[in-house]
Amino acid sequence: MQTSRGCPPGSRWCNRGGSISTEPRINDRIRVPEVRLVGPSGEQVGIVPLAKALELAQEYDLDLVEVAASARPPVCKLMDYGKFKYESAMKAREARKNQAHTVIKEMKLRPKIDPHDYDTKKGHVVRFLKQGDKVKITIMFRGREQSRPELGYRLLQRLAEDVQELGFVESNPKQDGRNMIMVLGPHKKKTEAMAEAREAQAARKAERQGLPVDEADQAAEAAVEAPVDESIENAEA
């Protein structure tokens, strides 16, 4: 791989076709005459020659890290770069663990659905909304049913009223070819539903193990659930 002309030594990925490094320049990789220096406690030291900044880093037994390369002069900070990288990785990991993506479930119904099937489908919708998920309701018309769209509309209205304590109509019923579609959104946020599910799971586990109430509360607080990926799940009619 050939290097580009005019690339200074120690610069970030200077090779043609190579990916750009996201790592900041540190210590002797910094190649500027002077820097705006920030001390280890965040105090402003001011503009100093690079040699002076490296000397101070050595005195404090810290690294000189370029934190704002586009500034003129670049801003550098004295810090323990290894510790900084570790703490940043832990924060990113914790953020990913607590991340909750919206999941869209899909429930399919026929306009002339019998009462037992309707109750079963409604039960699924209730469960999805309690979990903090959106639900896409699809009414499927076949044959002559296509000439009676009001049947589907009334069925969607009925379902929305039956679950109004748990969800709301996010997208009003609309015709889409042979189908009629409505989207229900949960009143409860996904993160709240996940937290309640973790607490309930920990409480059930504590009850099975016969733990005291205070230990059961600690178990509920310590319960951790993996993040949910965004997806669309179908429930066939």
XYZ file of N, CA and C in Angstrom:
711
model
N 0.855 -1.194 0.000
C 0.000 0.000 0.000
C 0.885 1.237 0.000
N 0.638 2.128 -0.931
C 1.462 3.323 -1.051
C 0.947 4.404 -0.131
N 1.840 5.134 0.458
C 1.445 6.245 1.326
C 1.279 7.501 0.500
N 0.402 8.395 0.961
C 0.171 9.654 0.258
C 1.343 10.580 0.480
N 1.599 11.391 -0.502
C 2.658 12.378 -0.366
C 2.219 13.487 0.586
N 3.201 13.978 1.300
C 2.929 15.115 2.161
C 2.324 14.742 3.492
N 2.232 13.444 3.836
C 1.666 13.052 5.129
C 2.728 13.169 6.202
N 2.510 13.932 7.245
C 3.515 14.086 8.302
C 3.662 12.800 9.085
N 4.847 12.547 9.619
C 5.053 11.341 10.433
C 4.124 11.333 11.628
N 3.588 10.153 11.936
C 2.731 10.009 13.099
C 1.301 10.479 12.893
N 0.960 10.910 11.642
C -0.407 11.378 11.419
C -1.351 10.194 11.353
N -2.648 10.466 11.556
C -3.633 9.404 11.508
C -3.713 8.841 10.101
N -3.963 7.571 9.984
C -4.034 6.837 8.711
C -3.813 7.718 7.493
N -2.610 7.661 7.034
C -2.254 8.490 5.901
C -2.206 7.665 4.624
N -2.612 6.410 4.680
C -2.550 5.532 3.515
C -3.805 5.657 2.676
N -3.615 5.654 1.367
C -4.755 5.715 0.462
C -5.563 4.430 0.602
N -6.879 4.567 0.680
C -7.734 3.395 0.771
C -7.857 2.849 2.168
N -7.091 3.377 3.134
C -7.160 2.882 4.510
C -8.282 3.557 5.263
N -8.764 2.915 6.329
C -9.807 3.507 7.154
C -9.200 4.577 8.055
N -10.037 5.538 8.437
C -9.571 6.652 9.261
C -9.609 6.239 10.727
N -8.510 6.412 11.418
C -8.447 6.033 12.822
C -9.244 7.017 13.664
N -9.943 6.499 14.663
C -10.693 7.357 15.581
C -9.908 7.625 16.859
N -8.722 7.033 16.967
C -7.885 7.224 18.146
C -7.250 8.611 18.110
N -7.271 9.339 19.234
C -6.610 10.643 19.260
C -5.095 10.475 19.283
N -4.388 11.489 18.845
C -2.921 11.444 18.920
C -2.496 11.721 20.357
N -1.485 11.006 20.801
C -0.999 11.183 22.166
C 0.521 11.329 22.165
N 1.033 12.047 23.153
C 2.467 12.188 23.410
C 3.256 12.555 22.158
N 4.254 11.716 21.792
C 5.144 12.090 20.685
C 4.501 11.946 19.321
N 3.232 11.475 19.252
C 2.527 11.435 17.966
C 1.945 12.796 17.608
N 1.924 13.702 18.584
C 1.415 15.054 18.333
C 2.524 15.854 17.652
N 2.231 16.424 16.486
C 3.255 17.104 15.684
C 2.829 18.533 15.361
N 2.788 19.382 16.361
C 2.482 20.804 16.167
C 3.444 21.610 17.030
N 3.694 22.842 16.675
C 4.650 23.653 17.458
C 4.159 23.960 18.866
N 2.855 24.229 19.025
C 2.324 24.581 20.318
C 0.896 24.069 20.466
N 0.442 23.962 21.704
C -0.901 23.443 21.986
C -1.562 24.305 23.058
N -2.896 24.260 23.077
C -3.645 24.877 24.180
C -3.817 23.785 25.227
N -3.182 23.922 26.355
C -3.085 22.848 27.331
C -4.151 22.947 28.427
N -4.741 21.785 28.723
C -5.696 21.651 29.821
C -5.072 20.717 30.847
N -5.076 21.131 32.101
C -4.446 20.342 33.150
C -5.244 19.100 33.522
N -4.701 18.251 34.377
C -5.348 16.987 34.747
C -6.676 17.170 35.474
N -6.897 18.322 36.094
C -8.156 18.579 36.800
C -9.105 19.440 35.986
N -8.767 19.668 34.707
C -9.609 20.474 33.839
C -9.265 21.943 33.836
N -8.215 22.328 34.549
C -7.842 23.739 34.604
C -7.152 24.159 33.305
N -7.396 25.399 32.906
C -6.804 25.936 31.688
C -5.379 26.413 31.973
N -4.405 25.790 31.332
C -3.005 26.181 31.497
C -2.654 27.282 30.510
N -3.237 27.206 29.310
C -2.970 28.204 28.287
C -2.193 27.622 27.122
N -1.768 28.481 26.219
C -1.018 28.044 25.044
C 0.459 27.900 25.424
N 0.974 26.712 25.214
C 2.373 26.426 25.577
C 3.043 25.682 24.431
N 4.381 25.767 24.318
C 5.085 24.978 23.307
C 4.865 23.486 23.554
N 4.880 22.718 22.484
C 4.656 21.275 22.608
C 5.673 20.637 23.545
N 6.930 21.076 23.444
C 7.974 20.498 24.303
C 7.645 20.719 25.776
N 7.120 21.901 26.116
C 6.758 22.190 27.495
C 5.597 21.302 27.955
N 4.615 21.093 27.064
C 3.471 20.253 27.406
C 3.898 18.812 27.658
N 4.826 18.304 26.808
C 5.333 16.938 26.998
C 6.137 16.832 28.297
N 6.833 17.891 28.622
C 7.611 17.904 29.868
C 6.692 17.848 31.086
N 5.599 18.613 31.045
C 4.633 18.590 32.145
C 3.969 17.211 32.264
N 3.663 16.581 31.116
C 3.062 15.253 31.143
C 3.994 14.262 31.821
N 5.281 14.400 31.545
C 6.261 13.495 32.163
C 6.360 13.754 33.662
N 6.277 15.012 34.066
C 6.349 15.350 35.493
C 5.157 14.775 36.263
N 3.962 14.843 35.653
C 2.754 14.336 36.309
C 2.587 12.828 36.129
N 3.463 12.209 35.339
C 3.349 10.788 34.996
C 2.006 10.513 34.309
N 1.666 11.398 33.371
C 0.426 11.284 32.612
C 0.720 11.330 31.123
N -0.329 11.211 30.310
C -0.192 11.295 28.859
C -0.680 12.658 28.386
N -0.099 13.133 27.311
C -0.576 14.333 26.641
C -1.490 13.863 25.508
N -2.781 14.161 25.615
C -3.772 13.647 24.664
C -4.406 14.803 23.903
N -4.416 14.689 22.586
C -5.028 15.705 21.729
C -6.539 15.492 21.726
N -7.294 16.417 22.320
C -8.740 16.256 22.447
C -9.527 17.099 21.444
N -8.899 18.061 20.806
C -9.565 18.881 19.788
C -8.537 19.216 18.719
N -8.401 18.288 17.760
C -7.362 18.436 16.738
C -7.643 19.578 15.767
N -8.930 19.928 15.569
C -9.272 20.953 14.588
C -9.108 22.368 15.121
N -8.913 22.503 16.432
C -8.728 23.839 17.003
C -7.360 24.390 16.605
N -7.232 25.694 16.667
C -5.959 26.342 16.325
C -5.511 27.234 17.471
N -4.493 26.848 18.254
C -3.788 25.567 18.159
C -4.628 24.420 18.722
N -4.251 23.161 18.435
C -5.006 22.016 18.948
C -5.053 22.026 20.474
N -6.174 21.534 21.007
C -6.332 21.449 22.460
C -5.848 20.084 22.933
N -4.995 20.077 23.928
C -4.472 18.834 24.492
C -4.714 18.826 25.996
N -4.881 17.621 26.540
C -5.150 17.489 27.969
C -4.203 16.480 28.589
N -3.830 16.736 29.822
C -3.009 15.800 30.579
C -3.935 14.796 31.275
N -3.763 13.508 30.957
C -4.624 12.482 31.551
C -3.953 11.123 31.495
N -4.523 10.178 32.252
C -4.112 8.783 32.173
C -4.918 8.164 31.039
N -4.307 8.065 29.865
C -5.062 7.667 28.679
C -5.581 6.235 28.780
N -4.824 5.332 29.375
C -5.270 3.948 29.534
C -6.526 3.875 30.392
N -6.538 4.613 31.496
C -7.704 4.637 32.381
C -8.890 5.278 31.676
N -8.617 6.329 30.913
C -9.679 7.014 30.176
C -10.341 6.070 29.172
N -9.540 5.297 28.439
C -10.090 4.364 27.456
C -10.931 3.294 28.136
N -10.466 2.787 29.265
C -11.198 1.744 29.982
C -12.550 2.264 30.473
N -12.559 3.455 31.074
C -13.801 4.013 31.588
C -14.775 4.330 30.450
N -14.255 4.787 29.321
C -15.118 5.070 28.174
C -15.756 3.795 27.651
N -14.980 2.707 27.592
C -15.507 1.429 27.127
C -16.583 0.905 28.061
N -16.399 1.079 29.373
C -17.397 0.628 30.344
C -18.688 1.429 30.220
N -18.569 2.743 30.002
C -19.758 3.575 29.848
C -20.526 3.194 28.588
N -19.794 2.932 27.494
C -20.451 2.535 26.249
C -21.153 1.193 26.401
N -20.512 0.287 27.115
C -21.109 -1.037 27.352
C -22.384 -0.914 28.182
N -22.352 -0.076 29.212
C -23.525 0.117 30.062
C -24.661 0.759 29.281
N -24.316 1.706 28.396
C -25.338 2.371 27.586
C -26.004 1.384 26.644
N -25.210 0.489 26.036
C -25.778 -0.520 25.135
C -26.671 -1.484 25.898
N -26.273 -1.830 27.120
C -27.037 -2.782 27.917
C -28.400 -2.221 28.286
N -28.453 -0.907 28.558
C -29.702 -0.276 28.980
C -30.526 0.251 27.814
N -30.014 0.057 26.602
C -30.710 0.580 25.432
C -31.958 -0.242 25.148
N -33.058 0.419 24.845
C -34.305 -0.273 24.525
C -34.803 0.192 23.164
N -34.877 -0.709 22.210
C -35.363 -0.382 20.876
C -36.853 -0.702 20.776
N -37.538 0.088 19.995
C -38.954 -0.153 19.776
C -39.147 -1.407 18.932
N -40.026 -2.279 19.391
C -40.344 -3.491 18.655
C -41.764 -3.362 18.132
N -41.960 -3.676 16.857
C -43.291 -3.611 16.259
C -43.793 -5.034 16.042
N -44.846 -5.385 16.750
C -45.493 -6.671 16.569
C -46.592 -6.512 15.536
N -46.931 -7.607 14.879
C -48.030 -7.546 13.911
C -49.059 -8.619 14.224
N -50.318 -8.208 14.279
C -51.425 -9.126 14.525
C -52.377 -9.057 13.337
N -52.690 -10.210 12.766
C -53.564 -10.277 11.590
C -54.918 -10.854 11.964
N -55.989 -10.187 11.509
C -57.346 -10.619 11.792
C -58.161 -10.648 10.505
N -59.247 -11.417 10.525
C -60.219 -11.416 9.442
C -61.402 -10.552 9.852
N -62.061 -9.889 8.930
C -63.175 -9.002 9.291
C -64.337 -9.734 9.972
N -64.540 -11.030 9.655
C -65.631 -11.803 10.256
C -65.073 -12.811 11.260
N -64.145 -12.375 12.090
C -63.520 -13.239 13.078
C -64.534 -13.654 14.145
N -64.455 -14.911 14.597
C -65.418 -15.363 15.610
C -64.974 -14.863 16.986
N -65.901 -14.804 17.955
C -65.607 -14.225 19.273
C -64.416 -14.861 19.977
N -64.288 -16.187 19.914
C -63.181 -16.848 20.612
C -61.835 -16.433 20.021
N -61.733 -16.409 18.691
C -60.489 -15.990 18.046
C -60.182 -14.530 18.347
N -61.231 -13.708 18.392
C -61.020 -12.293 18.695
C -60.430 -12.130 20.092
N -60.981 -12.845 21.065
C -60.458 -12.754 22.425
C -59.006 -13.207 22.494
N -58.673 -14.252 21.727
C -57.288 -14.737 21.703
C -56.355 -13.686 21.117
N -56.763 -13.103 19.994
C -55.939 -12.073 19.347
C -55.807 -10.846 20.246
N -56.902 -10.472 20.881
C -56.870 -9.308 21.770
C -55.911 -9.562 22.934
N -55.892 -10.800 23.426
C -54.976 -11.144 24.505
C -53.526 -10.950 24.111
N -53.202 -11.304 22.857
C -51.839 -11.092 22.367
C -51.520 -9.600 22.299
N -52.475 -8.805 21.812
C -52.272 -7.357 21.705
C -52.052 -6.755 23.089
N -52.841 -7.194 24.064
C -52.686 -6.714 25.440
C -51.290 -7.027 25.961
N -50.824 -8.247 25.708
C -49.495 -8.653 26.179
C -48.403 -7.804 25.525
N -48.532 -7.558 24.229
C -47.528 -6.754 23.524
C -47.481 -5.329 24.073
N -48.657 -4.736 24.292
C -48.699 -3.363 24.795
C -48.137 -3.285 26.214
N -48.400 -4.294 27.033
C -47.850 -4.318 28.384
C -46.329 -4.385 28.365
N -45.772 -5.000 27.317
C -44.318 -5.097 27.173
C -43.715 -3.809 26.624
N -44.573 -2.833 26.303
C -44.077 -1.570 25.772
C -43.837 -1.592 24.280
N -44.416 -2.574 23.574
C -44.218 -2.702 22.131
C -45.377 -2.087 21.356
N -45.082 -1.618 20.158
C -46.139 -1.176 19.255
C -46.758 -2.403 18.599
N -48.006 -2.255 18.158
C -48.690 -3.368 17.504
C -49.314 -2.878 16.204
N -48.956 -3.536 15.117
C -49.545 -3.262 13.807
C -50.699 -4.252 13.601
N -51.910 -3.727 13.535
C -53.095 -4.568 13.352
C -53.459 -4.566 11.872
N -53.525 -5.755 11.281
C -53.848 -5.892 9.858
C -55.139 -6.686 9.697
N -56.136 -6.056 9.072
C -57.374 -6.749 8.729
C -57.248 -7.235 7.285
N -57.378 -8.537 7.076
C -57.208 -9.117 5.749
C -58.580 -9.386 5.117
N -58.812 -8.763 3.954
C -60.070 -8.947 3.227
C -59.863 -9.958 2.098
N -60.847 -10.822 1.933
C -60.788 -11.802 0.856
C -62.117 -11.813 0.103
N -62.019 -12.004 -1.203
C -63.227 -12.116 -2.018
C -64.156 -10.931 -1.873
N -65.428 -11.251 -1.590
C -66.443 -10.207 -1.499
C -66.257 -9.315 -0.280
N -65.448 -9.742 0.662
C -65.207 -8.915 1.854
C -64.605 -7.560 1.484
N -63.950 -7.503 0.332
C -63.301 -6.253 -0.077
C -64.308 -5.140 -0.339
N -65.561 -5.514 -0.585
C -66.590 -4.504 -0.819
C -67.215 -4.011 0.479
N -66.744 -4.541 1.628
C -67.287 -4.140 2.935
C -66.168 -3.645 3.850
N -65.475 -2.583 3.469
C -64.371 -2.083 4.310
C -64.839 -1.627 5.682
N -66.148 -1.266 5.800
C -66.644 -0.807 7.102
C -66.567 -1.900 8.165
N -66.579 -3.187 7.732
C -66.446 -4.276 8.691
C -65.075 -4.239 9.371
N -64.064 -4.022 8.555
C -62.717 -3.934 9.108
C -62.536 -2.713 9.982
N -63.130 -1.598 9.548
C -62.992 -0.361 10.313
C -63.642 -0.494 11.689
N -64.842 -1.096 11.719
C -65.534 -1.269 13.006
C -64.758 -2.223 13.922
N -64.149 -3.263 13.328
C -63.377 -4.209 14.125
C -62.151 -3.533 14.738
N -61.484 -2.674 13.966
C -60.319 -1.961 14.481
C -60.719 -0.982 15.583
N -61.841 -0.301 15.390
C -62.339 0.618 16.418
C -62.644 -0.135 17.715
N -63.272 -1.311 17.570
C -63.608 -2.128 18.746
C -62.354 -2.548 19.491
N -61.337 -2.983 18.751
C -60.095 -3.423 19.383
C -59.403 -2.265 20.086
N -59.376 -1.097 19.440
C -58.740 0.071 20.041
C -59.425 0.457 21.342
N -60.766 0.365 21.389
C -61.505 0.690 22.603
C -61.250 -0.347 23.695
N -61.111 -1.615 23.302
C -60.905 -2.681 24.286
C -59.545 -2.584 24.980
N -58.566 -1.972 24.325
C -57.209 -1.915 24.898
C -56.792 -0.478 25.188
N -57.745 0.445 25.273
C -57.406 1.860 25.412
C -56.669 2.185 26.716
N -56.818 1.327 27.747
C -56.095 1.568 28.993
C -54.606 1.277 28.852
N -54.243 0.476 27.872
C -52.847 0.086 27.676
C -52.194 0.771 26.486
N -52.992 1.164 25.481
C -52.407 1.747 24.273
C -53.333 2.748 23.614
N -52.809 3.415 22.610
C -53.562 4.431 21.880
C -53.361 4.217 20.387
N -54.245 4.797 19.594
C -54.144 4.680 18.139
C -53.075 5.638 17.647
N -51.938 5.085 17.249
C -50.834 5.906 16.755
C -51.008 6.212 15.273
N -51.566 5.272 14.537
C -51.817 5.469 13.108
C -53.242 4.997 12.821
N -54.094 5.912 12.382
C -55.498 5.592 12.137
C -55.655 4.543 11.039
N -56.780 3.801 11.063
C -57.003 2.774 10.039
C -56.929 3.340 8.627
N -56.225 2.632 7.757
C -56.144 3.042 6.355
C -56.070 1.806 5.470
N -56.643 1.932 4.291
C -56.679 0.823 3.345
C -55.332 0.682 2.659
N -54.841 -0.559 2.564
C -53.580 -0.844 1.892
C -53.791 -2.080 1.024
N -54.285 -1.836 -0.206
C -54.600 -2.953 -1.096
C -55.776 -3.750 -0.546
N -55.584 -5.046 -0.326
C -56.631 -5.901 0.223
C -56.678 -5.860 1.749
N -55.806 -5.112 2.343
C -55.728 -5.064 3.806
C -56.094 -3.681 4.337
N -56.454 -3.659 5.610
C -56.655 -2.396 6.319
C -55.747 -2.429 7.544
N -54.996 -1.353 7.759
C -53.940 -1.354 8.771
C -54.154 -0.237 9.788
N -53.880 -0.573 11.033
C -53.891 0.411 12.127
C -52.720 0.086 13.049
N -52.081 1.109 13.607
C -50.957 0.906 14.522
C -51.333 1.411 15.901
N -51.144 0.561 16.901
C -51.381 0.923 18.289
C -50.043 1.168 18.985
N -49.959 2.239 19.745
C -48.752 2.539 20.514
C -49.018 2.333 21.993
N -48.024 1.873 22.754
C -48.218 1.644 24.192
C -48.154 2.944 24.984
N -48.962 3.037 26.057
C -48.846 4.185 26.959
C -47.536 4.110 27.742
N -47.094 2.888 28.020
C -45.901 2.673 28.832
C -44.662 2.624 27.935
N -43.611 3.316 28.357
C -42.368 3.298 27.606
C -41.701 1.928 27.701
N -40.927 1.601 26.670
C -40.263 0.298 26.640
C -39.345 0.111 27.850
N -38.618 1.157 28.224
C -37.690 1.042 29.357
C -38.442 0.758 30.653
N -39.621 1.386 30.818
C -40.416 1.143 32.014
C -40.918 -0.295 32.044
N -41.383 -0.783 30.891
C -41.878 -2.156 30.814
C -40.764 -3.154 31.099
N -39.556 -2.883 30.580
C -38.425 -3.768 30.818
C -38.054 -3.781 32.298
N -38.069 -2.603 32.936
C -37.725 -2.523 34.359
C -38.736 -3.291 35.206
N -40.023 -3.148 34.885
C -41.055 -3.864 35.633
C -40.929 -5.373 35.426
N -40.599 -5.779 34.196
C -40.438 -7.206 33.917
C -39.259 -7.780 34.692
N -38.158 -7.002 34.784
C -36.998 -7.472 35.535
C -37.329 -7.621 37.023
N -38.052 -6.622 37.556
C -38.418 -6.669 38.974
C -39.340 -7.846 39.270
N -40.315 -8.080 38.377
C -41.243 -9.190 38.582
C -40.514 -10.526 38.503
N -39.581 -10.620 37.555
C -38.820 -11.858 37.396
C -37.957 -12.116 38.636
N -37.316 -11.060 39.142
C -36.481 -11.219 40.327
C -37.320 -11.557 41.558
N -38.525 -10.944 41.650
C -39.399 -11.226 42.788
C -39.867 -12.684 42.761
N -40.204 -13.189 41.566
C -40.625 -14.591 41.466
C -39.494 -15.537 41.837
N -38.293 -15.186 41.396
C -37.130 -16.016 41.718
C -36.859 -16.002 43.217
N -36.971 -14.811 43.818
C -36.742 -14.698 45.254
C -37.796 -15.471 46.039
N -39.036 -15.447 45.545
C -40.114 -16.170 46.222
C -39.865 -17.674 46.179
N -39.391 -18.161 45.028
C -39.091 -19.592 44.915
C -37.960 -19.999 45.847
N -37.009 -19.082 46.036
C -35.854 -19.388 46.886
C -36.117 -19.076 48.356
N -37.277 -18.494 48.647
C -37.643 -18.196 50.020
C -36.822 -17.093 50.644
N -36.434 -16.072 49.843
C -35.626 -14.973 50.376
C -36.496 -14.004 51.160
N -35.908 -13.316 52.172
C -36.644 -12.260 52.887
C -36.990 -11.126 51.935
N -37.908 -10.256 52.377
C -38.394 -9.173 51.526
C -37.276 -8.246 51.092
N -36.362 -7.863 52.032
C -35.299 -6.920 51.686
C -34.344 -7.530 50.674
N -34.049 -8.821 50.814
C -33.160 -9.471 49.851
C -33.850 -9.623 48.501
N -35.156 -9.808 48.527
C -35.900 -9.893 47.266
C -35.845 -8.563 46.530
N -35.946 -7.440 47.289
C -35.846 -6.117 46.661
C -34.468 -5.908 46.056
N -33.430 -6.363 46.754
C -32.072 -6.228 46.219
C -31.913 -7.056 44.951
N -32.523 -8.237 44.938
C -32.447 -9.086 43.746
C -33.151 -8.437 42.574
N -34.258 -7.759 42.851
C -34.988 -7.081 41.778
C -34.171 -5.934 41.197
N -33.475 -5.199 42.080
C -32.658 -4.084 41.604
C -31.467 -4.567 40.803
N -30.944 -5.749 41.166
C -29.753 -6.263 40.497
C -30.074 -6.989 39.207
N -31.362 -7.271 38.950
C -31.723 -8.030 37.745
C -31.371 -7.228 36.504
N -30.795 -7.895 35.538
C -30.368 -7.242 34.299
C -30.895 -8.033 33.131
N -31.449 -7.330 32.147
C -31.975 -7.995 30.963
C -31.279 -7.447 29.743
N -30.976 -8.306 28.758
C -30.293 -7.893 27.537
C -31.212 -6.987 26.738
N -30.665 -6.011 25.942
C -31.477 -5.117 25.129
C -32.230 -5.878 24.052
N -33.347 -5.310 23.667
C -34.175 -5.944 22.651
C -33.872 -5.307 21.312
N -33.647 -6.093 20.288
C -33.366 -5.572 18.964
C -34.659 -5.160 18.285
N -34.564 -4.174 17.427
C -35.726 -3.694 16.706
C -36.114 -4.729 15.674
N -37.420 -5.073 15.622
C -37.861 -6.091 14.675
C -39.356 -5.983 14.484
N -39.880 -6.723 13.509
C -41.310 -6.857 13.292
C -41.640 -8.325 13.373
N -42.520 -8.690 14.308
C -42.874 -10.069 14.485
C -44.314 -10.259 14.068
N -44.581 -11.311 13.293
C -45.911 -11.563 12.748
C -46.636 -12.626 13.546
N -47.912 -12.405 13.773
C -48.770 -13.427 14.351
C -49.851 -13.724 13.325
N -49.770 -14.864 12.692
C -50.680 -15.204 11.616
C -52.097 -15.413 12.140
N -53.069 -15.024 11.320
C -54.451 -15.217 11.703
C -54.839 -16.679 11.537
